[in-house]
Coordinates of C-alpha atoms in Angstrom, one line a residue:
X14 CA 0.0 0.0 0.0
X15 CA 2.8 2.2 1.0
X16 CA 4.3 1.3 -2.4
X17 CA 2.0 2.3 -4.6
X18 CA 0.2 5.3 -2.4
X19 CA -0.2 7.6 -5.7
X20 CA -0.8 4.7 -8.1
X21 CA -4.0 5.9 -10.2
X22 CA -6.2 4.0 -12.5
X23 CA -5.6 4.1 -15.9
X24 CA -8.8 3.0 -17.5
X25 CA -7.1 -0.3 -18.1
X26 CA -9.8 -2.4 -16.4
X27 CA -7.1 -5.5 -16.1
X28 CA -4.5 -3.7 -14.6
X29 CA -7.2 -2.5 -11.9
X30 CA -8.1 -6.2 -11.5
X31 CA -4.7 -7.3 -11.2
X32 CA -3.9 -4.8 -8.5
X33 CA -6.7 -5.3 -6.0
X34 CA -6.3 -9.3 -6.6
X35 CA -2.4 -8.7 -5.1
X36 CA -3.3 -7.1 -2.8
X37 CA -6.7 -8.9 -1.8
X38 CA -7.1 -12.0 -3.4
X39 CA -6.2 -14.9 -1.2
X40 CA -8.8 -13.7 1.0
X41 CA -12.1 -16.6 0.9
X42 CA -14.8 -14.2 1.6
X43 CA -13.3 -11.6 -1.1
X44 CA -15.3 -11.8 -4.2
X45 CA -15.3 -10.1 -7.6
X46 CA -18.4 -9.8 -10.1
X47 CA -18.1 -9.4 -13.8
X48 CA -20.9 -8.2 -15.9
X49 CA -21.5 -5.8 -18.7
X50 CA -22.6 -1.9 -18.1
X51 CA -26.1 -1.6 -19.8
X52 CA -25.0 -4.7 -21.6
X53 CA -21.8 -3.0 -23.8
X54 CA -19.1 -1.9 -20.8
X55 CA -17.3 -4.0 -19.2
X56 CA -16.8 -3.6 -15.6
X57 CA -15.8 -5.5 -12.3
X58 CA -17.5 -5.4 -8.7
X59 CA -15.6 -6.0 -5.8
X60 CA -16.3 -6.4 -2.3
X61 CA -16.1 -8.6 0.9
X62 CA -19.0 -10.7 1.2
X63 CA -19.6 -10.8 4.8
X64 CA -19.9 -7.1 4.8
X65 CA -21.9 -5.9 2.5
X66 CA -25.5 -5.4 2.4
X67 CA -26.4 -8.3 -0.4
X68 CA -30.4 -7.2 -1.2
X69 CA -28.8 -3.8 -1.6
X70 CA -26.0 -4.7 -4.0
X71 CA -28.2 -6.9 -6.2
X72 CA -31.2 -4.3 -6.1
X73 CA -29.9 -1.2 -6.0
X74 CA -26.4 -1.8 -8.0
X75 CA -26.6 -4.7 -10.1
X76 CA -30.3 -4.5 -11.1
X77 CA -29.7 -0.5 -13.0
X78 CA -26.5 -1.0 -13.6
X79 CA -27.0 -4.4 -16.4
X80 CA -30.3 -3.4 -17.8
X81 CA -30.5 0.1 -20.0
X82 CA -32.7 2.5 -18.8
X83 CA -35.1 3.5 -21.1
X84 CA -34.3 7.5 -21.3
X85 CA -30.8 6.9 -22.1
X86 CA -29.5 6.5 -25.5
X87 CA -26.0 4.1 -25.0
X88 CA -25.4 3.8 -28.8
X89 CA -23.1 5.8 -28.8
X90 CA -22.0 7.0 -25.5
X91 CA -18.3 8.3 -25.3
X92 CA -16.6 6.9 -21.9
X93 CA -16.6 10.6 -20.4
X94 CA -19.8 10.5 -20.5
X95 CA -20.5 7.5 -19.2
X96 CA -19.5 8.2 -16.2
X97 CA -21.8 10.9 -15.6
X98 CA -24.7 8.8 -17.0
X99 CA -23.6 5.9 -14.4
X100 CA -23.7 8.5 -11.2
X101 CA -26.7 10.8 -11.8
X102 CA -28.7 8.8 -14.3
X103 CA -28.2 4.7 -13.1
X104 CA -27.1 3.9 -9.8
X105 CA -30.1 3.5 -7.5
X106 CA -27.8 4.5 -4.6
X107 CA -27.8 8.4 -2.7
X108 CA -24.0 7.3 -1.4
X109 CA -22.0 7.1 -4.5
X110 CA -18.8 8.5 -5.1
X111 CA -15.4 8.5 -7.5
X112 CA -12.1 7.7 -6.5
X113 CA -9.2 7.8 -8.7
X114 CA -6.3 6.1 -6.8
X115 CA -5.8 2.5 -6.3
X116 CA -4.6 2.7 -2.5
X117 CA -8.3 4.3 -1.6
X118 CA -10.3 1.6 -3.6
X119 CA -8.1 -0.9 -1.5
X120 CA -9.5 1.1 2.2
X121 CA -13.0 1.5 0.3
X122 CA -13.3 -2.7 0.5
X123 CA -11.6 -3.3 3.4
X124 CA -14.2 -0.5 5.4
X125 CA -16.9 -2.7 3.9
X126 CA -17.4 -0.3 0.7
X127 CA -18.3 -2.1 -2.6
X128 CA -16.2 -0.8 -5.6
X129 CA -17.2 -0.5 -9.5
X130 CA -14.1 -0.3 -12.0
X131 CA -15.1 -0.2 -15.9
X132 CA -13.3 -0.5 -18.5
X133 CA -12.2 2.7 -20.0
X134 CA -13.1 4.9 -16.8
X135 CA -9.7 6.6 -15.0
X136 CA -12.2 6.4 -12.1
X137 CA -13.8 4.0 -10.1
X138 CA -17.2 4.1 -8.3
X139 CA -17.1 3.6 -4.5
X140 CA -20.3 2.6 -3.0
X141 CA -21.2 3.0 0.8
X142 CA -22.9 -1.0 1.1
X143 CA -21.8 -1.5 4.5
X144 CA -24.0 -4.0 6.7
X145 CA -22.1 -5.3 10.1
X146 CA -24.2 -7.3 12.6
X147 CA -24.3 -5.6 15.6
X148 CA -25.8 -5.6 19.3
X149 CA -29.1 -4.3 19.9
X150 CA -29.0 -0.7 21.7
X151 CA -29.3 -1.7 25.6
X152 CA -29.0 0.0 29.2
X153 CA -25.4 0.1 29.8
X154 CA -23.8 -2.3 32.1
X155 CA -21.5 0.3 33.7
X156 CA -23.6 2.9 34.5
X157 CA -27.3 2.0 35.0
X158 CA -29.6 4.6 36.8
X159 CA -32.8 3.8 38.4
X160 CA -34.9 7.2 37.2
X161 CA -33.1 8.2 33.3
X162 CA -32.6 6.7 30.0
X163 CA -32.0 3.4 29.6
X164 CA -30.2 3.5 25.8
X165 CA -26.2 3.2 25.6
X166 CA -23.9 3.2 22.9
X167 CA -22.9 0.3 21.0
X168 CA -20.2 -1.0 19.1
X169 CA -20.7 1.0 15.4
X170 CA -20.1 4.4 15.9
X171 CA -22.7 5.3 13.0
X172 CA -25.5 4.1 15.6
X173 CA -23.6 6.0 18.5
X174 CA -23.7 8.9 16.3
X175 CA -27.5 8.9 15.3
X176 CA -28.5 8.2 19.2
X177 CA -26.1 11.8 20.0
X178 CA -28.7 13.6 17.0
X179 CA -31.7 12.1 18.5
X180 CA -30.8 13.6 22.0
X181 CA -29.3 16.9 19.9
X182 CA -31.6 18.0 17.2
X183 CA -29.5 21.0 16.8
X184 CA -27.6 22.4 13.7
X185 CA -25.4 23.8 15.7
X186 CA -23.7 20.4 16.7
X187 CA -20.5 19.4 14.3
X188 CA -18.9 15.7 13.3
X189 CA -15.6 15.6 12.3
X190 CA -14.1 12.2 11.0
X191 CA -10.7 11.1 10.6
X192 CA -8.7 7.8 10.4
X193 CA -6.4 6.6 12.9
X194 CA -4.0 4.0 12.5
X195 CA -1.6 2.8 10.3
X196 CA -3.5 -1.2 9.9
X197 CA -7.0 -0.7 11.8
X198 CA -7.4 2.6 10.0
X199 CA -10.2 3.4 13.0
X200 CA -12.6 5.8 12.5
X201 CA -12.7 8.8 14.5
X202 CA -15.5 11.3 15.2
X203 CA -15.1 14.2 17.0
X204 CA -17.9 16.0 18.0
X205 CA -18.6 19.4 19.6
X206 CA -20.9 22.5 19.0
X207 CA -20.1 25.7 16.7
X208 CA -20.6 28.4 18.3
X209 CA -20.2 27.1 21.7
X210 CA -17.4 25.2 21.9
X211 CA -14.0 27.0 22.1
X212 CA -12.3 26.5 19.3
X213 CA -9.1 26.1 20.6
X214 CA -9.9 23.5 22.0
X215 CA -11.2 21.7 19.2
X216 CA -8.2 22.5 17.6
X217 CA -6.2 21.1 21.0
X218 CA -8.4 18.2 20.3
X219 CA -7.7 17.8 16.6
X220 CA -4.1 18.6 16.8
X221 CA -3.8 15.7 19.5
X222 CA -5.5 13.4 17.5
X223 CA -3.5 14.0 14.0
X224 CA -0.2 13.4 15.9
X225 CA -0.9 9.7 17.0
X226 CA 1.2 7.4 14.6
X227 CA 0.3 3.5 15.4
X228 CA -0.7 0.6 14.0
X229 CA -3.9 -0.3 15.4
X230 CA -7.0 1.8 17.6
X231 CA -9.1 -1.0 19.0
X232 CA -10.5 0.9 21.5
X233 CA -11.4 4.9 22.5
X234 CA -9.1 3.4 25.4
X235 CA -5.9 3.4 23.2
X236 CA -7.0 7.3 22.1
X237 CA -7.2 8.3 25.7
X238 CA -3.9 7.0 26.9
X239 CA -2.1 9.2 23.6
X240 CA -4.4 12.3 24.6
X241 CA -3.9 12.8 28.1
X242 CA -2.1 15.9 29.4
X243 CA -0.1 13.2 32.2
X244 CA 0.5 9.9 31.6
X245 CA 1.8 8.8 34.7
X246 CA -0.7 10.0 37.1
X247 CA -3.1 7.3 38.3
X248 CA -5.8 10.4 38.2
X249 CA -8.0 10.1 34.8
X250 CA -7.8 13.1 33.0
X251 CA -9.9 11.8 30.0
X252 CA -14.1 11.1 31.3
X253 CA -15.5 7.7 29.5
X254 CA -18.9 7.2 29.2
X255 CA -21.5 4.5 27.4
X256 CA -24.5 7.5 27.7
X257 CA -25.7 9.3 24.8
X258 CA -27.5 11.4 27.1
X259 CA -24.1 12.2 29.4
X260 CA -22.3 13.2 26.2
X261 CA -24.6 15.5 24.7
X262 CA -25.1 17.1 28.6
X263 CA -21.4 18.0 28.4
X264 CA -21.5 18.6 24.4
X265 CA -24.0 21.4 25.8
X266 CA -21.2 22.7 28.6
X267 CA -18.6 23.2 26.0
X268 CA -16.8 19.8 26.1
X269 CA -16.1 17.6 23.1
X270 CA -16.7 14.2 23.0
X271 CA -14.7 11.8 20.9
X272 CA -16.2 8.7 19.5
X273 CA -14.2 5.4 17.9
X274 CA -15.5 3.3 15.6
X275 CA -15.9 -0.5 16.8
X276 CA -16.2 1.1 20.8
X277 CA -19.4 1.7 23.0
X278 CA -17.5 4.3 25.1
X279 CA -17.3 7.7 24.0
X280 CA -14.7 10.1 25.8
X281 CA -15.4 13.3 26.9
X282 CA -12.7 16.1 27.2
X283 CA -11.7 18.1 29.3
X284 CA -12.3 16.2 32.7
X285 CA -12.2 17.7 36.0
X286 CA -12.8 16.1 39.7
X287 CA -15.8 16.6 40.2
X288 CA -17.4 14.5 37.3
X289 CA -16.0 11.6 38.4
X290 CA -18.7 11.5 41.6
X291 CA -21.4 13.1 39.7
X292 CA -24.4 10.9 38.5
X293 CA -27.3 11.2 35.5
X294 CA -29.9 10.6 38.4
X295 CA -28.2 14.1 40.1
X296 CA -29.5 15.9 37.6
X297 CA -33.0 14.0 36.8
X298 CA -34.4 13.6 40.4
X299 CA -34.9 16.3 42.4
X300 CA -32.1 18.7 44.2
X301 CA -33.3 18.2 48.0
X302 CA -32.8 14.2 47.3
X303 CA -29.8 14.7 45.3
X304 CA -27.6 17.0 47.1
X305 CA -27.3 15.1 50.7
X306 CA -26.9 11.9 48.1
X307 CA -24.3 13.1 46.2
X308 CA -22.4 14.4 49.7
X309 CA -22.7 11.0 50.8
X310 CA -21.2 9.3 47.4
X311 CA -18.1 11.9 47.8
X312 CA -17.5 10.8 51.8
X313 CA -17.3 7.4 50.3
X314 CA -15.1 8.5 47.9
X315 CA -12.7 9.7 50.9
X316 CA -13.6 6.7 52.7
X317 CA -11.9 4.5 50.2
X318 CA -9.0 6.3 50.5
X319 CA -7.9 7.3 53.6
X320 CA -9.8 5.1 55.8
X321 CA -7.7 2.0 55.8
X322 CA -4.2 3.7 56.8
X323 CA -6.1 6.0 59.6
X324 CA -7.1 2.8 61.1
X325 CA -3.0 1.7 61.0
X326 CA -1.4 4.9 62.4
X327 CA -4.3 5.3 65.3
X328 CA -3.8 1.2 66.1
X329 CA 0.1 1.8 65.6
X330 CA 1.0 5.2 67.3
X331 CA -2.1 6.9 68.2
X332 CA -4.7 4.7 70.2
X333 CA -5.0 7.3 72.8
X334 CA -7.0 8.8 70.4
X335 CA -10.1 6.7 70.3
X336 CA -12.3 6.0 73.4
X337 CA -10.9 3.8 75.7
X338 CA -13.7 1.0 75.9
X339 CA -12.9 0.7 72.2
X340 CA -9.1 0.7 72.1
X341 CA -9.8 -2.6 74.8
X342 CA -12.5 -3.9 72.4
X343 CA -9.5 -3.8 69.6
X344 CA -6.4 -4.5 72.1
X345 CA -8.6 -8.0 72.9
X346 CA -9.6 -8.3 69.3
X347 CA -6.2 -8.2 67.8
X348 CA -4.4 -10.4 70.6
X349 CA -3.9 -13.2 68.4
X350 CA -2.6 -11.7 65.5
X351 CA 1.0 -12.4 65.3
X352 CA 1.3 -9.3 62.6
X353 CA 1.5 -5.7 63.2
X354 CA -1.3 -3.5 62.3
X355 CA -0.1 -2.5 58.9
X356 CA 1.2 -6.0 57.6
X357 CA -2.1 -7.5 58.7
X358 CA -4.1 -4.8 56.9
X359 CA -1.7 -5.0 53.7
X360 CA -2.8 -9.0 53.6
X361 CA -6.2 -8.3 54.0
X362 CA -6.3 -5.8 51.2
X363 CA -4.3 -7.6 49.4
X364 CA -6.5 -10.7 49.4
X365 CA -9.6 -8.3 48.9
X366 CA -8.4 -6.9 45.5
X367 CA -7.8 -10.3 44.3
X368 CA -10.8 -11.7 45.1
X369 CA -12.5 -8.5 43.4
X370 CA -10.6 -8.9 40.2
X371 CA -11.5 -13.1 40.6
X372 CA -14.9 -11.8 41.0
X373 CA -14.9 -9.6 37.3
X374 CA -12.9 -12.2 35.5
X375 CA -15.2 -15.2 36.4
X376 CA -18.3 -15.7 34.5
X377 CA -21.5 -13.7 35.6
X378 CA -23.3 -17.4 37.1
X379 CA -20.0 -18.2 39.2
X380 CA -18.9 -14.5 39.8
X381 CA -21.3 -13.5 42.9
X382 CA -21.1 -17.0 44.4
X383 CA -17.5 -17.0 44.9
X384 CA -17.5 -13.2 46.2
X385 CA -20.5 -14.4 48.9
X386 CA -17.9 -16.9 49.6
X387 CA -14.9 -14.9 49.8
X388 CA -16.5 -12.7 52.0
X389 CA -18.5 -14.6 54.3
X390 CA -16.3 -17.9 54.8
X391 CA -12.6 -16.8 54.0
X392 CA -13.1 -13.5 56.6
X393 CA -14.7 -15.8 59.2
X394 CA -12.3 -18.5 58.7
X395 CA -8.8 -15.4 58.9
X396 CA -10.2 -14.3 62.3
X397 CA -10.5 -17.8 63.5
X398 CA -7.3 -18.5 62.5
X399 CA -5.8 -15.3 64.3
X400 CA -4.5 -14.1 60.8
X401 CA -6.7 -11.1 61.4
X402 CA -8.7 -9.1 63.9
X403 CA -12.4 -8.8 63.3
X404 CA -12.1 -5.0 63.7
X405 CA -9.9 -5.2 60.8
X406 CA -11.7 -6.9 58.6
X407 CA -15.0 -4.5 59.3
X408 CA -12.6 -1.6 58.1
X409 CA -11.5 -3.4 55.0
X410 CA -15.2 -4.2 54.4
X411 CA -15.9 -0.5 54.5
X412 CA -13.6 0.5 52.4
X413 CA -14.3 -1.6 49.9
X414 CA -18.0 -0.9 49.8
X415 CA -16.8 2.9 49.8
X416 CA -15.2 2.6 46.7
X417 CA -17.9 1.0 45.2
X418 CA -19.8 3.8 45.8
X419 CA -17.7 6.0 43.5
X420 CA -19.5 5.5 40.3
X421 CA -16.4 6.3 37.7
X422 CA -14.4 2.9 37.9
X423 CA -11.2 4.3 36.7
X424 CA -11.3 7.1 39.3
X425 CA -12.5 4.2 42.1
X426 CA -9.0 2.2 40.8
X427 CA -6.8 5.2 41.2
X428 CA -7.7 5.7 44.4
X429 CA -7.5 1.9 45.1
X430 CA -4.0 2.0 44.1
X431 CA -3.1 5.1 46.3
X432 CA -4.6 3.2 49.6
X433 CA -1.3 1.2 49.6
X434 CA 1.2 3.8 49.7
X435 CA -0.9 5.5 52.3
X436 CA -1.5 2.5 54.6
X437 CA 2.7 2.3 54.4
X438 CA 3.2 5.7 55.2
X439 CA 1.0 5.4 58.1
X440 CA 2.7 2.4 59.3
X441 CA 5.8 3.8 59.0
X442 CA 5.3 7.7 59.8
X443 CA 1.4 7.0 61.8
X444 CA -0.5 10.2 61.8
X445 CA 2.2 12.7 60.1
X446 CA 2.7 9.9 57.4
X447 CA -1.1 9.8 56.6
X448 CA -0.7 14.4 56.1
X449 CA 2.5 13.8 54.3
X450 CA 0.6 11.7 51.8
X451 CA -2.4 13.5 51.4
X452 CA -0.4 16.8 50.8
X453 CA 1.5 15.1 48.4
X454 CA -2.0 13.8 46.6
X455 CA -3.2 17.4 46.7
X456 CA -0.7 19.0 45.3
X457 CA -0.3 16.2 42.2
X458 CA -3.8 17.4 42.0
X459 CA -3.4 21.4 42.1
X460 CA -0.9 20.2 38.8
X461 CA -2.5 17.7 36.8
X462 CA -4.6 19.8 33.6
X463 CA -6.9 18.2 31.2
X464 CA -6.5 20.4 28.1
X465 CA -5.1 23.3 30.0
X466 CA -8.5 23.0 32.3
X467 CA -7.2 23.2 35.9
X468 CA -8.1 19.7 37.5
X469 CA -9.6 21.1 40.6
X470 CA -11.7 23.6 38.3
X471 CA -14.4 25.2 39.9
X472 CA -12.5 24.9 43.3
X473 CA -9.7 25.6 42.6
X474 CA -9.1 28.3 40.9
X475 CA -12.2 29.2 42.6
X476 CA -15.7 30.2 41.0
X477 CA -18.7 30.5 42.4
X478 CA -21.2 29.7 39.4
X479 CA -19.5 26.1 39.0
X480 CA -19.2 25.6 43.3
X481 CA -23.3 25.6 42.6
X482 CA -23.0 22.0 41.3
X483 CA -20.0 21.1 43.1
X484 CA -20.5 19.9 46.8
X485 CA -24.8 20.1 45.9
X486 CA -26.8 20.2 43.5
X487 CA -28.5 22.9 43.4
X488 CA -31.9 23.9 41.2
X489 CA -31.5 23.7 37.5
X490 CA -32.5 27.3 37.4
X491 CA -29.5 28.1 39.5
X492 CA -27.0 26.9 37.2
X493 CA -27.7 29.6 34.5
X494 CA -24.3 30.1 33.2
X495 CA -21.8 27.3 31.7
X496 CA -18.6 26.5 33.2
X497 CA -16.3 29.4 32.8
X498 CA -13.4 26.9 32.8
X499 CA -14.3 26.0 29.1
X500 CA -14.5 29.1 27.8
X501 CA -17.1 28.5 25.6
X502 CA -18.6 30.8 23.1
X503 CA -21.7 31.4 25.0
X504 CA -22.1 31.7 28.7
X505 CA -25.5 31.4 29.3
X506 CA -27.6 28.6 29.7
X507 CA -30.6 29.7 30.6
X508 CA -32.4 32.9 32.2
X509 CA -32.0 32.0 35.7
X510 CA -35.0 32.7 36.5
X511 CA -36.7 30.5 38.7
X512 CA -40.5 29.0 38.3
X513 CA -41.5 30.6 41.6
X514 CA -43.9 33.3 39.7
X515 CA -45.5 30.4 37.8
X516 CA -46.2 28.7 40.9
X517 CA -47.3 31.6 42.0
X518 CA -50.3 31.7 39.5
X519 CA -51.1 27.7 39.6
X520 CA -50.6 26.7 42.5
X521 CA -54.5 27.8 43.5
X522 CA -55.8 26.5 40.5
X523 CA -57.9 24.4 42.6
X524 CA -57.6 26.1 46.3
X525 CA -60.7 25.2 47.5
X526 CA -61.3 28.6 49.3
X527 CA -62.1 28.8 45.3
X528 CA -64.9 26.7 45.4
X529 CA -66.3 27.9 48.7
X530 CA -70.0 25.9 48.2
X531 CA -68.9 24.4 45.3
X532 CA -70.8 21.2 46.2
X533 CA -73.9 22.7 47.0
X534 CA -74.1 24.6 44.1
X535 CA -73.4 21.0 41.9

């Protein structure tokens, strides 16, 4: 391919043959079809079989292609003109186009394209017949809610794309394409609104994207890694998502999402903190539910973190810091275990994260029995066995169900993977080893970017419009300007007005000091 990048056809319909059959011809479900143009021209059709949309190239190819339409006179129809008579007058098809160089007919099968060469035409028709077998659009698996929509993405990004135009019947919204790698030759849509959208940041975006140079993108996973600002922190700086209705809710902040072709997750850019403990059902129940809810999910989120080596430097260095009817309760508790604090709860947390990977990797049937059993009989049976102290294994318990809680998995894993260096710091250092660590985490986090987008954005630098949907959620109507982070285009939202007036006029629609004898006079 690399060879012959600028080869062209020549109108030799052989030499075309012989060129495509190099390159594609000891494939089995490859097949060429010869036939006649209007029964004169002769012409070749080729195409992968298992691709292709077979009613469609019979009906809508085929079919006008061997049989003369009656309006056209092909007695004597010079081959200039022919092709202009095969595109606007014959092909049954509204996705028809002409390509001239062999390397593109080559990308047109492989992509599941059907291509037309006649003899005598320098170009070749290229035929969008593309039919893959795909799953059916279901709630996703990662990120179900109880009150929202229950549509994700799926794995061909032209569905992905018609379920973002569904939610976004704007003209405002914009779908760039591109290819990405050398052999998959992925395609890439990036998608954003004009007029809203900075367009630096599309350009950021674009510029990013045009400077990856691989062989393969199988996943919006491989794009993400190439993309982010830091590639060593464990933080995520790129937000996934399987939603349609999460991506066009950012889309609509200023964001751009970035979609792959043969991926349900779309990635959204830029990322700060706080979306990584924000829900869809945050935004579709009501604020007085949501806000103490969402508080909750982020102490959980801190749970998961720091809870585990707290537990070490209080057992370790600090136990005059706990009542003293519980330090006995743990003293008596922990008598048997020949391990100090941190070792014991290093084993234990150990032996919980490979149970929880055991648990994914299993199959869905075996999966929840063993983690019943892990839990139940394996804890029971390490504090019978002195291994561990049942205080210990309450803490790891918590912990664990903490970072459940946090509803981004690859945030919950980040913080999973800082637990350990805390819990040795705080067996090493106790309480000033647990601050040393956590300033250290904070100020990775003051540094880390996401496009230039401070990671900390609205807190820190601070601002008070986006601190409305930080800690709470407050009203819709409150959040009347987008995130001034993103710089987009156009600030407001909506008027920020509230609905208080319109209750004002309904709400004794049916007072019954209204109706004052109502039922007499019925």
């Amino acid at each position: 391919m690399e060879e012959h990048k600028d080869a062209k056809i020549t109108g030799n319909l052989k030499e075309t043959t012989d060129f495509i059959i190099k390159l594609l011809g000891e494939n089995g479900d490859f097949l060429m079809r010869e036939f006649h143009v209007f029964g004169q021209y002769p012409a070749t059709m080729f195409y992968f079989s298992q691709m292709v949309d077979p009613s469609m190239l019979n009906e809508s190819i085929l079919k006008p292609l061997m049989y003369t339409p009656p309006h056209i006179q092909t007695e004597q129809l010079p081959p200039e003109r022919l092709q202009d008579v095969l595109l606007n007058n014959a092909l049954y098809h509204s996705n028809c186009q002409t390509e001239s160089l062999l390397p593109s007919l080559v990308k047109g099968i492989l992509r599941g394209e059907t291509i037309i060469a006649v003899e005598g035409l320098k170009q070749a028709f290229l035929i969008a017949t593309r039919q893959i077998d795909k799953r059916g659009i279901e709630q996703p698996a990662t990120e179900q809610v109880i009150r929202g929509p229950r549509e994700g993405f799926v794995e061909t990004i032209g569905t992905n794309l018609s379920l973002i135009r569904y939610r976004l019947q704007s003209p405002e919204l914009r779908v760039a394409q591109m290819d990405i790698g050398r052999k998959t030759r992925s395609k890439v849509a990036i998608c954003y609104m004009q007029g809203l959208t900075n367009p630096e940041l599309v350009d950021e975006v674009n510029n990013r994207l045009k400077r990856i140079d691989v062989d393969a993108i199988l996943d919006s996973g491989y794009l993400e890694q190439y993309i982010e600002d830091n590639q060593l922190s464990p933080f995520p700086q790129v937000q996934y998502t399987e939603r349609p209705d999460k991506v066009v809710a950012n889309l609509l902040e200023g964001r751009v999402a970035i979609l792959v072709d043969g991926s349900p997750l779309a990635l959204i850019v830029p990322t700060v903190f706080n979306q990584f403990y924000q829900t869809v059902e945050d935004y579709t129940e009501r604020y007085l539910l949501m806000s103490p809810i969402r508080i909750v999910r982020l102490v959980a989120l801190m749970f998961s973190l720091i809870f585990p080596s707290i537990y070490v430097s209080i057992i370790s260095f600090n136990p005059e810091l706990i009542p003293t009817e519980f330090a006995v309760a743990v003293a008596g508790g922990r008598a048997g275990v020949p391990f100090p604090a941190v070792v014991e709860v290093l084993i234990i947390e150990i032996s919980m994260e490979v149970l929880r990977e055991a648990t994914i990797r299993l199959p869905q049937q075996v999966g929840g029995a063993l983690s019943i059993v892990g839990v139940l009989i394996i804890g029971q049976a390490a504090v019978s066995a002195g291994f561990a102290s049942p205080i210990t294994v309450v803490i790891i318990a918590l912990t664990t169900i903490g970072s459940f809680a946090t509803p981004a998995y690859n945030a919950a894993l980040a913080l999973r993977l800082l637990r350990f260096p805390l819990m040795i710091l705080a067996g090493i250092f106790g309480l000033y080893g647990v601050m040393i660590g956590l300033i250290l985490i904070a100020n990775h986090l003051l540094s880390l970017k996401s496009f230039g987008v401070p990671y900390l954005s609205p807190l820190v630098p601070g601002d008070f419009q986006g601190m409305k949907d930080l800690l709470i959620r407050g009203p819709l109507w409150w959040s009347n300007k987008r995130p001034s982070f993103l710089y987009p285009l156009d600030r407001t939202r909506n008027s920020g007005q509230s609905s208080t007036s319109t209750h004002e006029q309904s709400e004794n629609a049916l007072d019954p000091a209204k109706f004052q004898g109502g039922k007499e006079k019925s």
